[in-house]
CSV table of C-alpha atoms in Angstrom, one decimal:
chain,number,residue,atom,x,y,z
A,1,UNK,CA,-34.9,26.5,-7.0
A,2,UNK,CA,-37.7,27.1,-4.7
A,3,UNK,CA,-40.7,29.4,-5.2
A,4,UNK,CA,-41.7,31.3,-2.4
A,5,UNK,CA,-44.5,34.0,-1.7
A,6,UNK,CA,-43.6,37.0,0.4
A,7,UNK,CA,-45.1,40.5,1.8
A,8,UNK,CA,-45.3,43.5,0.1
A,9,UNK,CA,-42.4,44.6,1.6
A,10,UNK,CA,-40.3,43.4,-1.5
A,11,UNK,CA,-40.6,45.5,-4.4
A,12,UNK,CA,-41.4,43.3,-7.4
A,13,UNK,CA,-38.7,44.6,-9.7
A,14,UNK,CA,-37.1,41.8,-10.9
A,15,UNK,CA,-33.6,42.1,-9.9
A,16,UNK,CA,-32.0,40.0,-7.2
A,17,UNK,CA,-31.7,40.0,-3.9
A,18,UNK,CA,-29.1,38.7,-2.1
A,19,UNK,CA,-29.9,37.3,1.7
A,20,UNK,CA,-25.9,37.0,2.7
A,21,UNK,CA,-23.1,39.2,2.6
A,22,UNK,CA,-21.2,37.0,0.3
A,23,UNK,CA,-23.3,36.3,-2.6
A,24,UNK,CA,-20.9,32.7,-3.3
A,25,UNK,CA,-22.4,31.5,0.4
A,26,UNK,CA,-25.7,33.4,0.2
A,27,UNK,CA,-29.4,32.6,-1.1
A,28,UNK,CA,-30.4,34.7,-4.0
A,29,UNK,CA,-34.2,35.7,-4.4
A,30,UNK,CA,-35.6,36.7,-8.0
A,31,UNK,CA,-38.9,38.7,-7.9
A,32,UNK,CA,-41.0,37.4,-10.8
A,33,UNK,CA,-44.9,38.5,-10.7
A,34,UNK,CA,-46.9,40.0,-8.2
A,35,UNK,CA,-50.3,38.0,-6.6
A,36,UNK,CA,-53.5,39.4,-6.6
A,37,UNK,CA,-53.2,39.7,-3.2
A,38,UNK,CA,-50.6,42.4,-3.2
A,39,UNK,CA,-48.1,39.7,-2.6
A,40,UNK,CA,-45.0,39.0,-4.7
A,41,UNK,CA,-43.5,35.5,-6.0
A,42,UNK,CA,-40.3,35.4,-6.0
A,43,UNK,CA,-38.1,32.3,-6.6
A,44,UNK,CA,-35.0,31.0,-4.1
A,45,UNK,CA,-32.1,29.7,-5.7
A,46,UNK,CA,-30.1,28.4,-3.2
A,47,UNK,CA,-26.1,27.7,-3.4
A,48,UNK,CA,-25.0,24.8,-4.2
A,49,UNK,CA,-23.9,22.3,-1.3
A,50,UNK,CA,-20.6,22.4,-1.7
A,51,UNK,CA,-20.2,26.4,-1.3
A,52,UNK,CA,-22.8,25.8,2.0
A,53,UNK,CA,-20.3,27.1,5.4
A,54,UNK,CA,-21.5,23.5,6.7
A,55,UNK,CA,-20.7,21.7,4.1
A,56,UNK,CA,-16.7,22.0,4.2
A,57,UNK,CA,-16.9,20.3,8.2
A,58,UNK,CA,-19.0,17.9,6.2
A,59,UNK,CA,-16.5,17.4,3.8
A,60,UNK,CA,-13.5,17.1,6.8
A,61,UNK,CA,-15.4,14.4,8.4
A,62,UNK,CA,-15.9,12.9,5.2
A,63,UNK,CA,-11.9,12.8,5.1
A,64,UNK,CA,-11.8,11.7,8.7
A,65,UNK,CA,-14.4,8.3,8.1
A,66,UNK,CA,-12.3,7.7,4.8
A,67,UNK,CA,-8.7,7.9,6.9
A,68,UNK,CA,-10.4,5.5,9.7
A,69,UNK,CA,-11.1,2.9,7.4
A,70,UNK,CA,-7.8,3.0,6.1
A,71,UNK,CA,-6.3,2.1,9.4
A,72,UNK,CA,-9.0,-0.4,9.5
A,73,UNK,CA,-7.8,-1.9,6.5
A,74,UNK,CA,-4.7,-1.6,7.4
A,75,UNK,CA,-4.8,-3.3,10.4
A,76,UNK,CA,-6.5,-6.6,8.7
A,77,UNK,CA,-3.5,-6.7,6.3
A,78,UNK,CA,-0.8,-6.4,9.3
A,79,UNK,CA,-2.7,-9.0,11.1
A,80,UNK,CA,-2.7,-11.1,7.7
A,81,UNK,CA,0.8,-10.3,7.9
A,82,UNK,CA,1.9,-11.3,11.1
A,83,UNK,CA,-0.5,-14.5,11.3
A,84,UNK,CA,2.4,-17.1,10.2
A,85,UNK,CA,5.0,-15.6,12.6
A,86,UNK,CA,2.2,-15.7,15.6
A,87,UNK,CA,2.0,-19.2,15.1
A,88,UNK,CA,5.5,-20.2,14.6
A,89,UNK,CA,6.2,-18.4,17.9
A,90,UNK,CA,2.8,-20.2,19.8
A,91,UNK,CA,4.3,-23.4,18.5
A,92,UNK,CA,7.7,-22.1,19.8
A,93,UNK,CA,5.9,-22.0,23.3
A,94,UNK,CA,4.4,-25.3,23.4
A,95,UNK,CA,7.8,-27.1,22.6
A,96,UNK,CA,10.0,-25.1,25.4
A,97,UNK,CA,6.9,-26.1,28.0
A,98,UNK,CA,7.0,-29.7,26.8
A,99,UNK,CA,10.8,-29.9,27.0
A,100,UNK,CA,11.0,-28.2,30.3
A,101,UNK,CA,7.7,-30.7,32.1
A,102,UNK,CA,10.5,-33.3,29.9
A,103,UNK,CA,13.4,-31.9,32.3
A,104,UNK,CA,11.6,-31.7,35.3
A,105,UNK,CA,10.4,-35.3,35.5
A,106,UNK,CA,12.9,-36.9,34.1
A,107,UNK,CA,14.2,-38.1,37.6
A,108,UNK,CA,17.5,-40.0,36.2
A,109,UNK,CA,14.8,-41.7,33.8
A,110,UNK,CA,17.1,-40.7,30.6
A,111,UNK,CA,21.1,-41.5,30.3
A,112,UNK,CA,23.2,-38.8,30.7
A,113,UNK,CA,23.1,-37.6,27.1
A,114,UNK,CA,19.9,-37.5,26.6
A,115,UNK,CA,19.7,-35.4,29.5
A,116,UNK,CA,22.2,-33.2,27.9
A,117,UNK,CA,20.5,-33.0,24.4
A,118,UNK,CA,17.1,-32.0,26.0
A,119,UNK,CA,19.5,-29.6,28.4
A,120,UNK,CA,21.2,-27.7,25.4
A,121,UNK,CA,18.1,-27.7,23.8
A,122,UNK,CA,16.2,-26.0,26.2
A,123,UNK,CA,19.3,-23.5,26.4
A,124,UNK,CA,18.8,-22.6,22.9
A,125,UNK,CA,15.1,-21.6,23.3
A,126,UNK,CA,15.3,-19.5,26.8
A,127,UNK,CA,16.2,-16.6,24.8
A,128,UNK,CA,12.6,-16.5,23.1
A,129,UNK,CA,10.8,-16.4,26.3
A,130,UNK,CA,11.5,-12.5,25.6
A,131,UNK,CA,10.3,-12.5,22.4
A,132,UNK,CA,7.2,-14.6,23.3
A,133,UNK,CA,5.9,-12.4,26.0
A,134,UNK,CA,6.6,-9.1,23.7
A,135,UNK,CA,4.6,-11.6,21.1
A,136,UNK,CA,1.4,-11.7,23.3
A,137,UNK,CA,1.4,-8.1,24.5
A,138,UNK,CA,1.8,-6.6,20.5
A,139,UNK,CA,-1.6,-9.0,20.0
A,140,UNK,CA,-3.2,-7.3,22.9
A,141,UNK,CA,-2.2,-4.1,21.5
A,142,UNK,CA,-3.6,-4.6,18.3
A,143,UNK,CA,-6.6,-5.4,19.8
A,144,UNK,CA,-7.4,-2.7,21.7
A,145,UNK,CA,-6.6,-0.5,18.5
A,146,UNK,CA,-8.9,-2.7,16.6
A,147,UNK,CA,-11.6,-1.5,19.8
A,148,UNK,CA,-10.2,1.8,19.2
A,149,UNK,CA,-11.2,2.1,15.9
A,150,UNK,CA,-14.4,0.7,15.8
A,151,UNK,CA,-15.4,3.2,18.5
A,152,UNK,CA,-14.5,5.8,16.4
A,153,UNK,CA,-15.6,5.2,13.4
A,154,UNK,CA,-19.1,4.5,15.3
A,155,UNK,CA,-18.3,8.5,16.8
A,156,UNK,CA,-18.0,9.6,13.2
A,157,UNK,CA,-20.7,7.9,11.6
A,158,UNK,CA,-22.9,9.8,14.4
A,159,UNK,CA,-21.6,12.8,13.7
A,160,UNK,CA,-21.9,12.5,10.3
A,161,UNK,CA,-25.9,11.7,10.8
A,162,UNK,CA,-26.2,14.6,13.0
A,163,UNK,CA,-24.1,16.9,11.5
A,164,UNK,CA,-23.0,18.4,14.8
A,165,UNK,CA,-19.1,18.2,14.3
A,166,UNK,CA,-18.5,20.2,17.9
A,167,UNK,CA,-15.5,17.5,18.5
A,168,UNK,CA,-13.8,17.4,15.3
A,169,UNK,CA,-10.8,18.3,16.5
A,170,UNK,CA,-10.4,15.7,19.1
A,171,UNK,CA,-11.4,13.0,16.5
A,172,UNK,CA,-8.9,14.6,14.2
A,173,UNK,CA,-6.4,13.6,17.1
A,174,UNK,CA,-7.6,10.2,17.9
A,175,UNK,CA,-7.6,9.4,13.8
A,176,UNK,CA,-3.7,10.9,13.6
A,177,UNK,CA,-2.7,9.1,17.0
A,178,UNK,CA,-4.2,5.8,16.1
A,179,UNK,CA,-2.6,6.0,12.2
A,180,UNK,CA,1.1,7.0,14.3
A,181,UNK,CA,0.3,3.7,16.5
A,182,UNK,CA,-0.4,1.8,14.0
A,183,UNK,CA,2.4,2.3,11.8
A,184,UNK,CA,4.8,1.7,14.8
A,185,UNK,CA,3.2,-1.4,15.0
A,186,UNK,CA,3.7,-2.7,11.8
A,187,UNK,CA,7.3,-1.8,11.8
A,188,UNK,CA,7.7,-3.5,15.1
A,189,UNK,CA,5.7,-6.8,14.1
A,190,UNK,CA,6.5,-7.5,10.3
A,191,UNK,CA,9.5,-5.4,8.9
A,192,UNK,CA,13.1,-7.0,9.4
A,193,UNK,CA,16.0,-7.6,7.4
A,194,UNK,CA,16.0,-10.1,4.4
A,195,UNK,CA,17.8,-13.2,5.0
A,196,UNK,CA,16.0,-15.8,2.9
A,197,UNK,CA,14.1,-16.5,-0.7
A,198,UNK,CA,11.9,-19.2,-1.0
A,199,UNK,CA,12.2,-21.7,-3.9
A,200,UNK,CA,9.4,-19.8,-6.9
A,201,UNK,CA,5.9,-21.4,-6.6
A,202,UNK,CA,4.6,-21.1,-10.9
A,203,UNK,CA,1.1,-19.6,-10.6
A,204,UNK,CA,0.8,-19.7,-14.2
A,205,UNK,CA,2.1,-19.5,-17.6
A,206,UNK,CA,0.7,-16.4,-19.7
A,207,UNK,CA,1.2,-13.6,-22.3
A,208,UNK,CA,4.7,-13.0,-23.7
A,209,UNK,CA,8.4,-12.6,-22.2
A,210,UNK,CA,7.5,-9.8,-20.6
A,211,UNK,CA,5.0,-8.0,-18.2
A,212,UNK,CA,3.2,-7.7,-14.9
A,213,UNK,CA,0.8,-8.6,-12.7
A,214,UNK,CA,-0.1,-8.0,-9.0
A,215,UNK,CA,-2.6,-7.8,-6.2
A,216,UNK,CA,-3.4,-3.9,-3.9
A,217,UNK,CA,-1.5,-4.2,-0.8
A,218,UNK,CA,-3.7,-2.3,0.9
A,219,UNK,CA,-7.0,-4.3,0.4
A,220,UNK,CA,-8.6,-6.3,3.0
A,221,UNK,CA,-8.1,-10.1,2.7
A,222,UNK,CA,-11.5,-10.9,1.5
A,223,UNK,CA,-10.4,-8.8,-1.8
A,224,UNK,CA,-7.8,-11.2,-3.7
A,225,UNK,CA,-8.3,-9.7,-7.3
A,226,UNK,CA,-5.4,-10.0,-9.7
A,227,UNK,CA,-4.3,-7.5,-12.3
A,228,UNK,CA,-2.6,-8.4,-15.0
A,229,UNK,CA,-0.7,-6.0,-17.7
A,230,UNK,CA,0.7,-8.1,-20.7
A,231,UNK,CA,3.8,-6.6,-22.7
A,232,UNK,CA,6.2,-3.6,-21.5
A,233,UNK,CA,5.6,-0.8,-24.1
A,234,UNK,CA,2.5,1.2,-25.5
A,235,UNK,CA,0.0,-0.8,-24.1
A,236,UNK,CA,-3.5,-0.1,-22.4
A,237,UNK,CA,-5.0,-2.9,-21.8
A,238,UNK,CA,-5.2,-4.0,-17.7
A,239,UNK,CA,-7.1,-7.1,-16.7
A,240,UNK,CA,-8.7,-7.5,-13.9
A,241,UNK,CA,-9.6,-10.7,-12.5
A,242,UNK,CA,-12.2,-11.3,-9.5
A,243,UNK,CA,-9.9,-13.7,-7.5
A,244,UNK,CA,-6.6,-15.7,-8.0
A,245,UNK,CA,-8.1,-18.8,-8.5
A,246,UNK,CA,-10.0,-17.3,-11.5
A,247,UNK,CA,-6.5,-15.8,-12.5
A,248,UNK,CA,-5.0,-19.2,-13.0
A,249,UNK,CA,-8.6,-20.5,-14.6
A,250,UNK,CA,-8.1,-17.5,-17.1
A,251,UNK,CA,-12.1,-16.8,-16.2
A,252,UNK,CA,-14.0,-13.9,-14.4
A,253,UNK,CA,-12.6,-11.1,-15.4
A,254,UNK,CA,-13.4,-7.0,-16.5
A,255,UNK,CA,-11.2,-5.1,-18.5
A,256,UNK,CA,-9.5,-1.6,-18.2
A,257,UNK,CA,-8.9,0.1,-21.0
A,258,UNK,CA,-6.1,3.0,-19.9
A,259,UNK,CA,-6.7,6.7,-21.4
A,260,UNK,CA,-2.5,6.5,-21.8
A,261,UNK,CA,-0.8,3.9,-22.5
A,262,UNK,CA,2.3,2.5,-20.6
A,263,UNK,CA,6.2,1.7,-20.8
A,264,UNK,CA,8.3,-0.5,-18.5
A,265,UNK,CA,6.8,-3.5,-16.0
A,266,UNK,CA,6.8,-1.3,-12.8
A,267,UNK,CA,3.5,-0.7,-12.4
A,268,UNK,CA,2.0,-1.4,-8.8
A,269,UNK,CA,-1.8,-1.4,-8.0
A,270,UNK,CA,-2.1,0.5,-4.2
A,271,UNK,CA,-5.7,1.4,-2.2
A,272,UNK,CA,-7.8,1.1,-5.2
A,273,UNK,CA,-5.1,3.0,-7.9
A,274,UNK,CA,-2.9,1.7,-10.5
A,275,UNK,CA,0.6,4.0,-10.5
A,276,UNK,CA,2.4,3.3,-14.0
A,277,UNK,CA,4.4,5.4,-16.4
A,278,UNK,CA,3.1,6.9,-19.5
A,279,UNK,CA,4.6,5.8,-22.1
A,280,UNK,CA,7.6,7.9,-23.7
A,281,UNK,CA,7.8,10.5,-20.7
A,282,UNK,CA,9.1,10.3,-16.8
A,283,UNK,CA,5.1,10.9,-16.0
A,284,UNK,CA,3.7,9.2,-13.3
A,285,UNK,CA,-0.1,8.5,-13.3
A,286,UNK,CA,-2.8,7.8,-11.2
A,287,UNK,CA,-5.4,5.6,-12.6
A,288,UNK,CA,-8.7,5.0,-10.4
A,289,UNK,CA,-10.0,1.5,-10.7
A,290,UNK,CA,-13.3,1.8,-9.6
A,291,UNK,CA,-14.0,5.4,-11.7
A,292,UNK,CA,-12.4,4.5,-14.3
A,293,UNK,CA,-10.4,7.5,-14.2
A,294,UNK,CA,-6.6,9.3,-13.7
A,295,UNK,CA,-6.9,11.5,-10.7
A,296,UNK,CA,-3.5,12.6,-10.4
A,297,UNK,CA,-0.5,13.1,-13.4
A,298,UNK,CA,3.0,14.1,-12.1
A,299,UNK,CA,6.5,14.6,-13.6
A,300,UNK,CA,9.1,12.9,-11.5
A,301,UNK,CA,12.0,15.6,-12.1
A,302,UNK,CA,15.1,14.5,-13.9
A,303,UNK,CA,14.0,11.2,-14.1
A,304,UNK,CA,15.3,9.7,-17.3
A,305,UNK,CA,12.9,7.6,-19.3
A,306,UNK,CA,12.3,5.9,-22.7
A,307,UNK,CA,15.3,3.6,-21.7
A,308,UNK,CA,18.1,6.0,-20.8
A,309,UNK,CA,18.2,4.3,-17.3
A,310,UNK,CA,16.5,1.2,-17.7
A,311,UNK,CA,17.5,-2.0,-15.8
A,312,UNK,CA,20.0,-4.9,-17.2
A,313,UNK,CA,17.3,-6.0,-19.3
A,314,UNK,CA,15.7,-2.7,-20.8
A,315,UNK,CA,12.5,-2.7,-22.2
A,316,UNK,CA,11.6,0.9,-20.9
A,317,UNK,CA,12.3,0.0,-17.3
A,318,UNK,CA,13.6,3.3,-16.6
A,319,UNK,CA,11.0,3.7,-13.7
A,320,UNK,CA,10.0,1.4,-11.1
A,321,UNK,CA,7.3,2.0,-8.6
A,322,UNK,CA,6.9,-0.2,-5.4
A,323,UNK,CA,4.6,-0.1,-2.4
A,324,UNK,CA,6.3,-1.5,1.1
A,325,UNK,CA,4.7,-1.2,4.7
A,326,UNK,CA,5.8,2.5,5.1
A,327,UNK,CA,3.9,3.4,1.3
A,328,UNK,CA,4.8,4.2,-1.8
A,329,UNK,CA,8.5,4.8,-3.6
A,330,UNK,CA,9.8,5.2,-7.1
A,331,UNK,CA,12.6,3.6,-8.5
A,332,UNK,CA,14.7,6.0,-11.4
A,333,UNK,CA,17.8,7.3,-12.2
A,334,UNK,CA,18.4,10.8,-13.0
A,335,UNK,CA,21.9,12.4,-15.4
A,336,UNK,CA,22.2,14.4,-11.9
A,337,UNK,CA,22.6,11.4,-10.2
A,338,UNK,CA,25.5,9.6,-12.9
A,339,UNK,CA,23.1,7.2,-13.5
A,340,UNK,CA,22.8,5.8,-10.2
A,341,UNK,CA,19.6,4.4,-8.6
A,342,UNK,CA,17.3,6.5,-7.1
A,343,UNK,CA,14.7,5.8,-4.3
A,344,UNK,CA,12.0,8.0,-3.9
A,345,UNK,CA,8.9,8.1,-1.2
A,346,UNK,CA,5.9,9.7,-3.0
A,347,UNK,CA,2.7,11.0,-1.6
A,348,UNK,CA,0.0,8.7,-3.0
A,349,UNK,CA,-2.3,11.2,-3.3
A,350,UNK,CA,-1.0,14.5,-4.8
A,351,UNK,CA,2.2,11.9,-6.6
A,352,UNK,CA,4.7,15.0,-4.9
A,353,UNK,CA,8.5,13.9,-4.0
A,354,UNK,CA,8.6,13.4,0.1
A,355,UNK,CA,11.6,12.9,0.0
A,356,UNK,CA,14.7,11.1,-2.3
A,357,UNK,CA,17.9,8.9,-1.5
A,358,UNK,CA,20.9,8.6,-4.5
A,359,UNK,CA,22.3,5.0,-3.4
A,360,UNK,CA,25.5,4.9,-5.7
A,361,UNK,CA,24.4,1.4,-7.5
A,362,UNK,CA,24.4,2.0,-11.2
A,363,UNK,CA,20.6,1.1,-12.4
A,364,UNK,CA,22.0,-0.4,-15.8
A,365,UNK,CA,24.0,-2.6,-13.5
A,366,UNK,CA,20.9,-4.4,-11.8
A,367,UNK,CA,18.3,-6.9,-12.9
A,368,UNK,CA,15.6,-5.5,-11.0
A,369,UNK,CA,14.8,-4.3,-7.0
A,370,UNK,CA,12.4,-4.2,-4.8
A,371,UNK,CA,11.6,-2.6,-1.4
A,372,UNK,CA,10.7,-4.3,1.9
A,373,UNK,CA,10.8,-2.2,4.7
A,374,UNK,CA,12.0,0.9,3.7
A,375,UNK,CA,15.3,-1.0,2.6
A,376,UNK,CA,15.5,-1.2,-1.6
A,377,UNK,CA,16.8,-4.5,-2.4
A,378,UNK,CA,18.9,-5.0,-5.9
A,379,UNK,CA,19.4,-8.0,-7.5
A,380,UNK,CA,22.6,-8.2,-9.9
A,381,UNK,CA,21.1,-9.9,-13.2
A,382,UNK,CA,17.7,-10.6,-14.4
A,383,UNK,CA,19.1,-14.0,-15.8
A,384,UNK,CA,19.9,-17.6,-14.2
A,385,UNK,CA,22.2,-17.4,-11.2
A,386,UNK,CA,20.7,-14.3,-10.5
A,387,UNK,CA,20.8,-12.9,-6.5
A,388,UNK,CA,20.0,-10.5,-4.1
A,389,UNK,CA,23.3,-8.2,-4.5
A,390,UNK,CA,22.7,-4.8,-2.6
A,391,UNK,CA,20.7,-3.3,-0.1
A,392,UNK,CA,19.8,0.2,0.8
A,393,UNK,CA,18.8,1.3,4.3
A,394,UNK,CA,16.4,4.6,3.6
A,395,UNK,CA,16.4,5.1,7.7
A,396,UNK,CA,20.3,5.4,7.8
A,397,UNK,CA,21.1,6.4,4.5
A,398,UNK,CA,23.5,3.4,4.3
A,399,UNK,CA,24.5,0.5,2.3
A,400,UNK,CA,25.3,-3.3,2.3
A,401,UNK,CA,26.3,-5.8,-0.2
A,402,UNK,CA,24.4,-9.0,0.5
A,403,UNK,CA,23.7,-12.7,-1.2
A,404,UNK,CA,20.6,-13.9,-1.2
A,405,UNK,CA,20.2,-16.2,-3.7
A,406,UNK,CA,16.9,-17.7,-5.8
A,407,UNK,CA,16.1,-19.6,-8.0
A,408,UNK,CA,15.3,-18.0,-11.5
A,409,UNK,CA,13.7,-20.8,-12.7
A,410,UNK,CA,12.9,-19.5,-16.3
A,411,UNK,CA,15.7,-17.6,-16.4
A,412,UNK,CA,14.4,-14.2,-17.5
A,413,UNK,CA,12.4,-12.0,-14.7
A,414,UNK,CA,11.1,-8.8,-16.1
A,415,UNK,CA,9.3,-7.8,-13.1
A,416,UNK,CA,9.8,-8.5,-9.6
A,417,UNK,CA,7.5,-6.6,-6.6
A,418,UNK,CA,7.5,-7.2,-2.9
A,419,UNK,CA,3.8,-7.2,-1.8
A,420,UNK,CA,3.6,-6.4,2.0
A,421,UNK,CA,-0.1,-8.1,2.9
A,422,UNK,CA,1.3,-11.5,1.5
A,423,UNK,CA,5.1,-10.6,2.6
A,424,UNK,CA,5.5,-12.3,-0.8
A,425,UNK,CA,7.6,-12.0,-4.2
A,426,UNK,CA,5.7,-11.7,-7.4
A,427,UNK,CA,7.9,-12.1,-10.4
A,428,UNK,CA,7.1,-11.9,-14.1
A,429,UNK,CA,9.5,-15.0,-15.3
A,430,UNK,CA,9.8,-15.5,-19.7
A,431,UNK,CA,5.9,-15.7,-19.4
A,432,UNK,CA,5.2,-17.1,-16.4
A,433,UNK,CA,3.8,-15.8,-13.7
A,434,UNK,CA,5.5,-17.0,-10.6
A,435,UNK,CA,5.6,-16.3,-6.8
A,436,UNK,CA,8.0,-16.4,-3.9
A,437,UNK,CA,8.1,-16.1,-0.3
A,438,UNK,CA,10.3,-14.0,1.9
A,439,UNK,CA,12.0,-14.6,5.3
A,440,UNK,CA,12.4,-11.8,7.2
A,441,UNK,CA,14.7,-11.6,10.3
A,442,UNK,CA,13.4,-8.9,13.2
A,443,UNK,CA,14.5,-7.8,16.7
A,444,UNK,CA,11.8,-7.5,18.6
A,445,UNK,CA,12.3,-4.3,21.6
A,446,UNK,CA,10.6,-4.7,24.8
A,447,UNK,CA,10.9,-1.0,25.2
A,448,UNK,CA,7.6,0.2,25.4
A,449,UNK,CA,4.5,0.2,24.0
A,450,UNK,CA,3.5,1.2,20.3
């Protein structure tokens, strides 16, 4: 409220006057005494700023600086990603131009078979001279996007400070054209087709038989906090710990005390948000970390619950939820559907159905799945001699047995989660908490740019 003197011209009456045609957009002046003067005092309210015609361009930008830095963050965890395979391939490079200077001055030096060994070696390795040059121009791509978007976010933040949004639209296109870009390029550089399960790596031993834990596979690297979910029914009670070297200390760490408590172990912590199911319904919710609050709560229809369509094991693992590098998917089983899996891409924000796939594997039939790639992966038991059984291609709507095979070391996984930062495993083992890592095999196209 402002107070404000004006001319005669105003009749103090005491009713209100409104300055715009819309009284929602418009100031509103209350006459309130009259000065000796002649003059009368009115007071201003003015509308709030969120009703101001400015202020929903304010809010779009808003939207726009919030969408950049997800492609920023994004990019960090694709080049986290990708960092192992770079090197392996840069290492790949050195050898072939050691064995070829080898080959080149040998000069009858070596005996016939050793001239033949280093021969058929080289032989094996021309064929990644492709790869290696696609290699080097993916990192210069991903550097000029990285230019890209700091050059827009430094556009935004100006605009923001002025607020003179005259190219919003533009910047709306750059922001949708780098996120397209970007996604190409982490289909190109780090998705592939499982081949290979590394032997588990035992973080630690905690809690009871069964439960959860995780890391947000969309946070930059220097965020490593752990969250940990003990149990499979009713409970609230999500522990957050700064880093995972203070996960395995048992030390540093807040606590989240859920408005609703949970059922199953398929919780999955993505760009600041824990997605779980409430206990004793097929409702999926959103639960804001740093607010301390659910934002979004969603029915996912038909989807059995309370352990109608659990996996192998039960314990209320009728819904599954999993983030990959194309975003988030559920994991269910509907009467509809005969009991059969599933897979379903959500929109993280709004907690909608995109769109669903029905693979024909019977969800009491498998131990537990993950996705990698936009390809679910089924394992046949949660026990020892456990495997990586079936695998569903959402891109072709197609199917392929497969065996993989890991090591179940304490022969009873409850929970098992691709993370696609780490391109890691993390499995929930008869109360341990254990990790393993992935290999991944990928054609790389020298078709064109991302």
């Amino acid at each position: 409220r402002w107070d404000l003197t004006l001319s005669p011209t105003l009749e103090c009456s005491g009713t209100a006057i409104t300055l715009f045609q819309s009284p929602e957009e418009g100031w509103q002046l209350y006459t309130s005494a009259q000065a000796p003067d002649g003059k009368c005092i009115c007071t201003a309210v003015i509308p709030a700023q969120s009703t101001c015609s400015r202020d929903g361009r304010s809010r779009e930008l808003r939207q726009l600086m919030e969408k950049v830095q997800n492609v920023s963050q994004s990019m960090e965890v694709l080049e986290l990603r990708t960092y192992r395979d770079l090197q392996y391939v840069r290492g790949m490079e050195t050898l072939m131009r050691s064995l070829d200077a080898r080959l080149r001055a040998a000069d009858g030096s070596l005996s016939a078979k050793s001239f033949q060994e280093l021969k058929d070696r080289m032989t094996e390795l021309l064929p990644l001279s492709s790869v290696l040059e696609q290699y080097k121009a993916d990192t210069r791509t991903i550097v000029r996007l990285r230019e890209e978007v700091r050059n827009l976010s430094g556009s935004l933040a100006a605009i923001q400070e002025e607020m003179g949004a005259y190219g919003y639209e533009d910047l709306q296109q750059r922001v949708m054209a780098l996120e397209a870009r970007l996604h190409a390029c982490a289909q190109k550089l780090g998705c592939g087709k499982l081949t290979g399960v590394s032997n588990p790596i035992t973080v630690r031993a905690m809690g009871s038989r069964f439960g959860s834990w995780m890391t947000d596979t969309m946070a930059p690297s220097a965020d490593s906090r752990v969250w940990y979910m003990d149990g499979y029914y009713k409970g609230r009670r999500v522990l957050e710990f700064r880093t995972l070297g203070d996960f395995i200390k048992g030390q540093n760490f807040i606590q989240h005390l859920l408005p609703q408590p949970w059922a199953g172990t398929g919780h999955v912590v993505y760009n600041g948000s824990l997605f779980y199911n409430k206990y004793q319904s097929n409702v999926v919710v959103k639960y804001h970390f740093r607010s301390r609050s659910v934002l979004v709560q969603r029915s996912l229809p038909g989807a059995g619950y309370n352990n109608t369509f659990p996996y192998s094991w039960g314990g209320f693992s009728d819904m599954d939820f999993m983030v990959d590098e194309s975003g988030l998917w559920a994991v269910y089983t509907t009467n509809q559907n005969a009991g059969n899996i599933v897979v379903s891409r959500l929109d993280p924000h709004t907690l909608e159905v995109m769109r669903s796939w029905d693979t024909g594997y019977p969800k009491r039939s498998a131990g537990e799945a993950f996705m990698i790639c936009g390809v679910l992966y089924v394992t046949n038991s949660h026990l020892a001699g456990a495997k990586v059984y079936f695998a569903y291609f959402t891109n072709t709507s197609s199917y392929e047995y497969t065996d993989v095979p890991f090591h179940n070391q304490y022969s009873h996984i409850s929970m098992l989660d691709y993370n696609p930062r780490e391109r890691a495993l993390y499995t929930w083992n008869n109360g341990h908490q254990v990790l393993y890592n992935v290999t991944l095999f990928h054609v790389i196209s020298t078709s064109g740019d991302p």
